[in-house]
């Protein structure tokens, strides 16, 4: 352990958090020890008079810090708890220039710093088409009816009181925007996994199966082929959902997210959960369900969320999020601090079911090793994978490749482009590559 | 407590009576949950229009009437002709008379259109009606009358030369407009990404068969690793300081992309375009300008287009950079770029006027 720098439990943002170009140049010149020096200097500066003691040991051990030698803060100082002040780097962010109005935009989840499979609710990605509102739940209504009489026996209106009375289920599922990684179809465009893959989140959702509500209204399963889901926001977002998914009991009318109510940005007080299907179908602020027998070709299934193919036609009603994975650390924009052991960690998911396997390559896809899959492995849910890696300080290209329970293997960029070209915008599930250079710098690259 | 529940009960009764909500509850398993929807309630919310025009409410509006509403309520964001790129991709443009004949927008296959406008993509006129009716104008959705929506759709279709200038669109003739939609034959539903019943079973798509097949090769899978694309310099700098977007502890740190770090050790000389790209990134220009899109200031492509062929543009823009100013592109000022050396300012302007290429 003496070989390793002591970068633990820093009190203040110390200089080693921000490697300068000069530091990087130093590494490039082979002075790999610079980091250790920088760290010791930094520690010394924080815990003066550390310099004299540096030889004896870590001043963070030898000089007791204030939290060990004083009374801490009171309970409920934050009635709704907040992350540590040192975690402020991990926030939702917009990608500059991607959209032109902040109400009609997207904020990405900082996947580069998250663990496990659950996305903290405050970091769940945001995509709104006409801004978000904090809806008064006592004034929110859900209407269920048919395109004509005959699709349901009794059209009904439910209040939140009603919905919360019904028997709930809780399920963990990923939600991914159909345009996730869309900026990268033609070439590398963004620096980090937050921007390349951050329209991806995963939560435990609690709600009522939509099937239960349709049955409560006396749906005619023989006539019903599709449902239209509609939001209560200004855009009154609408999407067509296949009845088979509703019948399978998977589609939920959800109010709960990670143990509390949905966040307003994620549809408070009610949203649709459509496991395995792109986020736009998970209609937020859900106000209406119409049962019918033809798809609706709504704006977001006829002008957007359609995939342009090389023959000039658009694929319409593409909804399933196919099997995909990404290494979240080390990933683009990060710096490896030294040679030696690293845990490569990432996420895998499939809109067609469970993840069966994830393979990882550190040589750009020439050789692969199976990664450790961390439990639980759930259908249409994020799955965390990890694998050991000893970095020898030489250039490397890190990739992950997921396989789902249908046997589908996540494709390479070359394979995907051969069929779909580069202008599809939506549904880019290609294998992601991160290049590592001698300085430890990791960057976004594409390997065909 | 008892006073509270009485008040609630009274309120509930009042609402129940005022709304006339007395319809029989479906006598199912969940008795007491939910109530019957009234016809008026369904009428108020059920505004969707399907491609076969189911749901379309009778009405009419002429191109001229539509133009008037358009100028008052839409042009500020979408431009007078639906051509504006200001807040959203243009609505109109990029379709031809020939496309109207074939029902396929030819430039989508050729890939030569600078951008894909809404009219180039949309196959169904019902979509335009339904969406404008439910969501536009952006800041006052659902404020348009039914006839205004007919007029607006007529106006947009006229801009795309789908209907003549003296056309009045109505529920009676909307099918004629549909038959002339430039991309009406441009959709394909034969794919594996519909999670419901397949077309063969009266649904959509091929039943979930994927279009791309990879295999899980484990060793010696290829002879060469070809890096097809790298991160452009400006893209890294345009996303803020990545050091501040990572945790301050752990196996990795974020790279400092603030541009404030010490100058790097001299590397191989950069090409003129690469050097200018870096200069723009280092000087924070890319925070306000995209190479191909407006951010706070105009996109460099727009600047290049505006000054194309003007001999004095270079010196004028160099002076503008150093002094800052507003009014040419809008009310937002550009701060004076006083940190710029003269030769760097000239280099940047030359680069912008020549198309702001990365390499």
PDB file of N, CA and C in Angstrom, chain B residues 13-80:
ATOM      1  N   UNK B  13     -69.460  16.599  -2.135  1.00  0.00           N
ATOM      2  CA  UNK B  13     -70.855  16.590  -2.571  1.00  0.00           C
ATOM      3  C   UNK B  13     -71.108  17.715  -3.550  1.00  0.00           C
ATOM      4  N   UNK B  14     -70.562  18.899  -3.205  1.00  0.00           N
ATOM      5  CA  UNK B  14     -70.771  20.062  -4.066  1.00  0.00           C
ATOM      6  C   UNK B  14     -70.234  19.785  -5.462  1.00  0.00           C
ATOM      7  N   UNK B  15     -69.036  19.217  -5.516  1.00  0.00           N
ATOM      8  CA  UNK B  15     -68.441  18.930  -6.824  1.00  0.00           C
ATOM      9  C   UNK B  15     -69.299  17.914  -7.561  1.00  0.00           C
ATOM     10  N   UNK B  16     -69.703  16.898  -6.832  1.00  0.00           N
ATOM     11  CA  UNK B  16     -70.506  15.847  -7.437  1.00  0.00           C
ATOM     12  C   UNK B  16     -71.791  16.407  -8.039  1.00  0.00           C
ATOM     13  N   UNK B  17     -72.456  17.302  -7.303  1.00  0.00           N
ATOM     14  CA  UNK B  17     -73.714  17.845  -7.798  1.00  0.00           C
ATOM     15  C   UNK B  17     -73.480  18.800  -8.952  1.00  0.00           C
ATOM     16  N   UNK B  18     -72.483  19.699  -8.752  1.00  0.00           N
ATOM     17  CA  UNK B  18     -72.223  20.698  -9.791  1.00  0.00           C
ATOM     18  C   UNK B  18     -71.883  20.016 -11.109  1.00  0.00           C
ATOM     19  N   UNK B  19     -71.099  18.950 -11.016  1.00  0.00           N
ATOM     20  CA  UNK B  19     -70.682  18.272 -12.243  1.00  0.00           C
ATOM     21  C   UNK B  19     -71.756  17.342 -12.776  1.00  0.00           C
ATOM     22  N   UNK B  20     -72.784  17.119 -12.021  1.00  0.00           N
ATOM     23  CA  UNK B  20     -73.843  16.207 -12.453  1.00  0.00           C
ATOM     24  C   UNK B  20     -73.323  14.796 -12.620  1.00  0.00           C
ATOM     25  N   UNK B  21     -72.340  14.441 -11.792  1.00  0.00           N
ATOM     26  CA  UNK B  21     -71.697  13.152 -11.980  1.00  0.00           C
ATOM     27  C   UNK B  21     -72.469  12.082 -11.225  1.00  0.00           C
ATOM     28  N   UNK B  22     -73.409  11.483 -11.901  1.00  0.00           N
ATOM     29  CA  UNK B  22     -74.230  10.501 -11.211  1.00  0.00           C
ATOM     30  C   UNK B  22     -74.222   9.163 -11.932  1.00  0.00           C
ATOM     31  N   UNK B  23     -73.378   9.078 -12.989  1.00  0.00           N
ATOM     32  CA  UNK B  23     -73.345   7.849 -13.785  1.00  0.00           C
ATOM     33  C   UNK B  23     -73.090   6.628 -12.917  1.00  0.00           C
ATOM     34  N   UNK B  24     -73.633   5.509 -13.319  1.00  0.00           N
ATOM     35  CA  UNK B  24     -73.481   4.292 -12.539  1.00  0.00           C
ATOM     36  C   UNK B  24     -72.021   3.867 -12.496  1.00  0.00           C
ATOM     37  N   UNK B  25     -71.527   3.505 -11.338  1.00  0.00           N
ATOM     38  CA  UNK B  25     -70.170   2.985 -11.238  1.00  0.00           C
ATOM     39  C   UNK B  25     -70.156   1.586 -11.830  1.00  0.00           C
ATOM     40  N   UNK B  26     -69.079   1.307 -12.555  1.00  0.00           N
ATOM     41  CA  UNK B  26     -68.939  -0.059 -13.047  1.00  0.00           C
ATOM     42  C   UNK B  26     -68.894  -0.946 -11.814  1.00  0.00           C
ATOM     43  N   UNK B  27     -69.740  -1.914 -11.767  1.00  0.00           N
ATOM     44  CA  UNK B  27     -69.888  -2.678 -10.536  1.00  0.00           C
ATOM     45  C   UNK B  27     -68.890  -3.811 -10.495  1.00  0.00           C
ATOM     46  N   UNK B  28     -67.603  -3.431 -10.501  1.00  0.00           N
ATOM     47  CA  UNK B  28     -66.567  -4.451 -10.577  1.00  0.00           C
ATOM     48  C   UNK B  28     -66.008  -4.787  -9.219  1.00  0.00           C
ATOM     49  N   UNK B  29     -64.812  -5.352  -9.273  1.00  0.00           N
ATOM     50  CA  UNK B  29     -64.118  -5.798  -8.090  1.00  0.00           C
ATOM     51  C   UNK B  29     -63.711  -4.627  -7.215  1.00  0.00           C
ATOM     52  N   UNK B  30     -63.396  -3.508  -7.839  1.00  0.00           N
ATOM     53  CA  UNK B  30     -62.865  -2.356  -7.093  1.00  0.00           C
ATOM     54  C   UNK B  30     -63.968  -1.341  -6.845  1.00  0.00           C
ATOM     55  N   UNK B  31     -65.002  -1.776  -6.148  1.00  0.00           N
ATOM     56  CA  UNK B  31     -66.154  -0.910  -5.979  1.00  0.00           C
ATOM     57  C   UNK B  31     -65.764   0.321  -5.178  1.00  0.00           C
ATOM     58  N   UNK B  32     -66.320   1.444  -5.580  1.00  0.00           N
ATOM     59  CA  UNK B  32     -66.030   2.705  -4.905  1.00  0.00           C
ATOM     60  C   UNK B  32     -64.813   3.413  -5.448  1.00  0.00           C
ATOM     61  N   UNK B  33     -64.116   2.791  -6.384  1.00  0.00           N
ATOM     62  CA  UNK B  33     -62.915   3.418  -6.942  1.00  0.00           C
ATOM     63  C   UNK B  33     -63.242   3.941  -8.338  1.00  0.00           C
ATOM     64  N   UNK B  34     -63.028   5.227  -8.554  1.00  0.00           N
ATOM     65  CA  UNK B  34     -63.309   5.833  -9.848  1.00  0.00           C
ATOM     66  C   UNK B  34     -64.788   6.066 -10.020  1.00  0.00           C
ATOM     67  N   UNK B  35     -65.119   6.828 -11.044  1.00  0.00           N
ATOM     68  CA  UNK B  35     -66.534   7.085 -11.344  1.00  0.00           C
ATOM     69  C   UNK B  35     -66.689   7.196 -12.857  1.00  0.00           C
ATOM     70  N   UNK B  36     -67.916   7.189 -13.311  1.00  0.00           N
ATOM     71  CA  UNK B  36     -68.161   7.268 -14.753  1.00  0.00           C
ATOM     72  C   UNK B  36     -67.708   8.625 -15.287  1.00  0.00           C
ATOM     73  N   UNK B  37     -67.115   8.616 -16.485  1.00  0.00           N
ATOM     74  CA  UNK B  37     -66.768   9.865 -17.150  1.00  0.00           C
ATOM     75  C   UNK B  37     -67.995  10.397 -17.853  1.00  0.00           C
ATOM     76  N   UNK B  38     -68.226  11.696 -17.785  1.00  0.00           N
ATOM     77  CA  UNK B  38     -69.394  12.268 -18.474  1.00  0.00           C
ATOM     78  C   UNK B  38     -69.050  12.513 -19.944  1.00  0.00           C
ATOM     79  N   UNK B  39     -70.037  12.553 -20.807  1.00  0.00           N
ATOM     80  CA  UNK B  39     -69.783  12.859 -22.228  1.00  0.00           C
ATOM     81  C   UNK B  39     -69.056  14.200 -22.394  1.00  0.00           C
ATOM     82  N   UNK B  40     -69.429  15.188 -21.586  1.00  0.00           N
ATOM     83  CA  UNK B  40     -68.780  16.507 -21.707  1.00  0.00           C
ATOM     84  C   UNK B  40     -67.301  16.413 -21.355  1.00  0.00           C
ATOM     85  N   UNK B  41     -66.974  15.609 -20.361  1.00  0.00           N
ATOM     86  CA  UNK B  41     -65.561  15.442 -19.973  1.00  0.00           C
ATOM     87  C   UNK B  41     -64.771  14.765 -21.082  1.00  0.00           C
ATOM     88  N   UNK B  42     -65.356  13.731 -21.642  1.00  0.00           N
ATOM     89  CA  UNK B  42     -64.650  13.028 -22.729  1.00  0.00           C
ATOM     90  C   UNK B  42     -64.477  13.981 -23.907  1.00  0.00           C
ATOM     91  N   UNK B  43     -65.501  14.745 -24.212  1.00  0.00           N
ATOM     92  CA  UNK B  43     -65.424  15.701 -25.325  1.00  0.00           C
ATOM     93  C   UNK B  43     -64.314  16.732 -25.068  1.00  0.00           C
ATOM     94  N   UNK B  44     -64.167  17.132 -23.813  1.00  0.00           N
ATOM     95  CA  UNK B  44     -63.174  18.164 -23.485  1.00  0.00           C
ATOM     96  C   UNK B  44     -61.743  17.668 -23.686  1.00  0.00           C
ATOM     97  N   UNK B  45     -61.495  16.408 -23.409  1.00  0.00           N
ATOM     98  CA  UNK B  45     -60.105  15.916 -23.468  1.00  0.00           C
ATOM     99  C   UNK B  45     -59.810  15.072 -24.703  1.00  0.00           C
ATOM    100  N   UNK B  46     -60.811  14.435 -25.273  1.00  0.00           N
ATOM    101  CA  UNK B  46     -60.552  13.514 -26.385  1.00  0.00           C
ATOM    102  C   UNK B  46     -60.414  14.317 -27.682  1.00  0.00           C
ATOM    103  N   UNK B  47     -59.238  14.934 -27.880  1.00  0.00           N
ATOM    104  CA  UNK B  47     -59.069  15.812 -29.037  1.00  0.00           C
ATOM    105  C   UNK B  47     -58.185  15.190 -30.110  1.00  0.00           C
ATOM    106  N   UNK B  48     -57.757  13.936 -29.917  1.00  0.00           N
ATOM    107  CA  UNK B  48     -56.804  13.378 -30.871  1.00  0.00           C
ATOM    108  C   UNK B  48     -57.451  13.092 -32.221  1.00  0.00           C
ATOM    109  N   UNK B  49     -56.630  13.238 -33.263  1.00  0.00           N
ATOM    110  CA  UNK B  49     -57.070  12.980 -34.636  1.00  0.00           C
ATOM    111  C   UNK B  49     -56.178  11.896 -35.221  1.00  0.00           C
ATOM    112  N   UNK B  50     -56.793  10.830 -35.715  1.00  0.00           N
ATOM    113  CA  UNK B  50     -56.049   9.704 -36.269  1.00  0.00           C
ATOM    114  C   UNK B  50     -55.773   9.913 -37.753  1.00  0.00           C
ATOM    115  N   UNK B  51     -54.827   9.170 -38.345  1.00  0.00           N
ATOM    116  CA  UNK B  51     -54.547   9.304 -39.782  1.00  0.00           C
ATOM    117  C   UNK B  51     -55.788   9.128 -40.664  1.00  0.00           C
ATOM    118  N   UNK B  52     -56.765   8.326 -40.212  1.00  0.00           N
ATOM    119  CA  UNK B  52     -57.991   8.165 -41.014  1.00  0.00           C
ATOM    120  C   UNK B  52     -59.010   9.261 -40.666  1.00  0.00           C
ATOM    121  N   UNK B  53     -58.569  10.284 -39.936  1.00  0.00           N
ATOM    122  CA  UNK B  53     -59.341  11.471 -39.548  1.00  0.00           C
ATOM    123  C   UNK B  53     -60.418  11.189 -38.508  1.00  0.00           C
ATOM    124  N   UNK B  54     -60.377  10.009 -37.929  1.00  0.00           N
ATOM    125  CA  UNK B  54     -61.273   9.770 -36.793  1.00  0.00           C
ATOM    126  C   UNK B  54     -60.892  10.757 -35.686  1.00  0.00           C
ATOM    127  N   UNK B  55     -61.872  11.435 -35.152  1.00  0.00           N
ATOM    128  CA  UNK B  55     -61.609  12.416 -34.103  1.00  0.00           C
ATOM    129  C   UNK B  55     -61.574  13.845 -34.624  1.00  0.00           C
ATOM    130  N   UNK B  56     -61.488  14.010 -35.944  1.00  0.00           N
ATOM    131  CA  UNK B  56     -61.438  15.358 -36.524  1.00  0.00           C
ATOM    132  C   UNK B  56     -62.800  16.019 -36.384  1.00  0.00           C
ATOM    133  N   UNK B  57     -62.805  17.232 -35.845  1.00  0.00           N
ATOM    134  CA  UNK B  57     -64.083  17.932 -35.677  1.00  0.00           C
ATOM    135  C   UNK B  57     -64.332  18.822 -36.892  1.00  0.00           C
ATOM    136  N   UNK B  58     -65.568  18.901 -37.329  1.00  0.00           N
ATOM    137  CA  UNK B  58     -65.891  19.669 -38.531  1.00  0.00           C
ATOM    138  C   UNK B  58     -65.436  21.125 -38.396  1.00  0.00           C
ATOM    139  N   UNK B  59     -65.032  21.712 -39.506  1.00  0.00           N
ATOM    140  CA  UNK B  59     -64.610  23.109 -39.501  1.00  0.00           C
ATOM    141  C   UNK B  59     -63.911  23.434 -40.794  1.00  0.00           C
ATOM    142  N   UNK B  60     -63.489  24.688 -40.945  1.00  0.00           N
ATOM    143  CA  UNK B  60     -62.812  25.113 -42.164  1.00  0.00           C
ATOM    144  C   UNK B  60     -61.950  26.337 -41.902  1.00  0.00           C
ATOM    145  N   UNK B  61     -60.928  26.492 -42.746  1.00  0.00           N
ATOM    146  CA  UNK B  61     -60.061  27.661 -42.639  1.00  0.00           C
ATOM    147  C   UNK B  61     -59.280  27.806 -43.934  1.00  0.00           C
ATOM    148  N   UNK B  62     -59.186  29.050 -44.422  1.00  0.00           N
ATOM    149  CA  UNK B  62     -58.504  29.278 -45.692  1.00  0.00           C
ATOM    150  C   UNK B  62     -57.024  29.566 -45.458  1.00  0.00           C
ATOM    151  N   UNK B  63     -56.249  29.476 -46.545  1.00  0.00           N
ATOM    152  CA  UNK B  63     -54.829  29.816 -46.482  1.00  0.00           C
ATOM    153  C   UNK B  63     -54.671  31.245 -45.966  1.00  0.00           C
ATOM    154  N   UNK B  64     -55.524  32.166 -46.487  1.00  0.00           N
ATOM    155  CA  UNK B  64     -55.410  33.575 -46.096  1.00  0.00           C
ATOM    156  C   UNK B  64     -55.707  33.759 -44.605  1.00  0.00           C
ATOM    157  N   UNK B  65     -56.746  33.079 -44.125  1.00  0.00           N
ATOM    158  CA  UNK B  65     -57.053  33.168 -42.681  1.00  0.00           C
ATOM    159  C   UNK B  65     -55.908  32.591 -41.858  1.00  0.00           C
ATOM    160  N   UNK B  66     -55.376  31.495 -42.348  1.00  0.00           N
ATOM    161  CA  UNK B  66     -54.265  30.862 -41.649  1.00  0.00           C
ATOM    162  C   UNK B  66     -53.058  31.779 -41.587  1.00  0.00           C
ATOM    163  N   UNK B  67     -52.794  32.469 -42.676  1.00  0.00           N
ATOM    164  CA  UNK B  67     -51.629  33.360 -42.726  1.00  0.00           C
ATOM    165  C   UNK B  67     -51.728  34.444 -41.651  1.00  0.00           C
ATOM    166  N   UNK B  68     -52.950  34.947 -41.473  1.00  0.00           N
ATOM    167  CA  UNK B  68     -53.139  35.999 -40.487  1.00  0.00           C
ATOM    168  C   UNK B  68     -52.805  35.499 -39.071  1.00  0.00           C
ATOM    169  N   UNK B  69     -53.351  34.323 -38.741  1.00  0.00           N
ATOM    170  CA  UNK B  69     -53.069  33.753 -37.414  1.00  0.00           C
ATOM    171  C   UNK B  69     -51.579  33.435 -37.300  1.00  0.00           C
ATOM    172  N   UNK B  70     -51.036  32.878 -38.375  1.00  0.00           N
ATOM    173  CA  UNK B  70     -49.616  32.514 -38.382  1.00  0.00           C
ATOM    174  C   UNK B  70     -48.745  33.718 -38.031  1.00  0.00           C
ATOM    175  N   UNK B  71     -48.989  34.833 -38.719  1.00  0.00           N
ATOM    176  CA  UNK B  71     -48.172  36.030 -38.476  1.00  0.00           C
ATOM    177  C   UNK B  71     -48.300  36.488 -37.026  1.00  0.00           C
ATOM    178  N   UNK B  72     -49.495  36.381 -36.479  1.00  0.00           N
ATOM    179  CA  UNK B  72     -49.730  36.869 -35.116  1.00  0.00           C
ATOM    180  C   UNK B  72     -49.195  35.919 -34.054  1.00  0.00           C
ATOM    181  N   UNK B  73     -49.284  34.597 -34.292  1.00  0.00           N
ATOM    182  CA  UNK B  73     -49.036  33.652 -33.194  1.00  0.00           C
ATOM    183  C   UNK B  73     -47.903  32.659 -33.415  1.00  0.00           C
ATOM    184  N   UNK B  74     -47.378  32.589 -34.604  1.00  0.00           N
ATOM    185  CA  UNK B  74     -46.415  31.525 -34.888  1.00  0.00           C
ATOM    186  C   UNK B  74     -45.100  32.043 -35.478  1.00  0.00           C
ATOM    187  N   UNK B  75     -45.193  33.109 -36.278  1.00  0.00           N
ATOM    188  CA  UNK B  75     -44.032  33.543 -37.063  1.00  0.00           C
ATOM    189  C   UNK B  75     -42.862  33.970 -36.179  1.00  0.00           C
ATOM    190  N   UNK B  76     -43.162  34.474 -34.974  1.00  0.00           N
ATOM    191  CA  UNK B  76     -42.074  34.942 -34.107  1.00  0.00           C
ATOM    192  C   UNK B  76     -41.085  33.818 -33.806  1.00  0.00           C
ATOM    193  N   UNK B  77     -41.552  32.609 -33.742  1.00  0.00           N
ATOM    194  CA  UNK B  77     -40.645  31.480 -33.484  1.00  0.00           C
ATOM    195  C   UNK B  77     -40.268  30.715 -34.754  1.00  0.00           C
ATOM    196  N   UNK B  78     -41.244  30.482 -35.645  1.00  0.00           N
ATOM    197  CA  UNK B  78     -40.986  29.604 -36.795  1.00  0.00           C
ATOM    198  C   UNK B  78     -40.652  30.355 -38.075  1.00  0.00           C
ATOM    199  N   UNK B  79     -40.641  31.716 -38.022  1.00  0.00           N
ATOM    200  CA  UNK B  79     -40.381  32.496 -39.229  1.00  0.00           C
ATOM    201  C   UNK B  79     -41.650  32.654 -40.044  1.00  0.00           C
ATOM    202  N   UNK B  80     -41.668  33.686 -40.908  1.00  0.00           N
ATOM    203  CA  UNK B  80     -42.879  34.002 -41.662  1.00  0.00           C
ATOM    204  C   UNK B  80     -43.341  32.867 -42.552  1.00  0.00           C
TER     205      UNK B  80
END
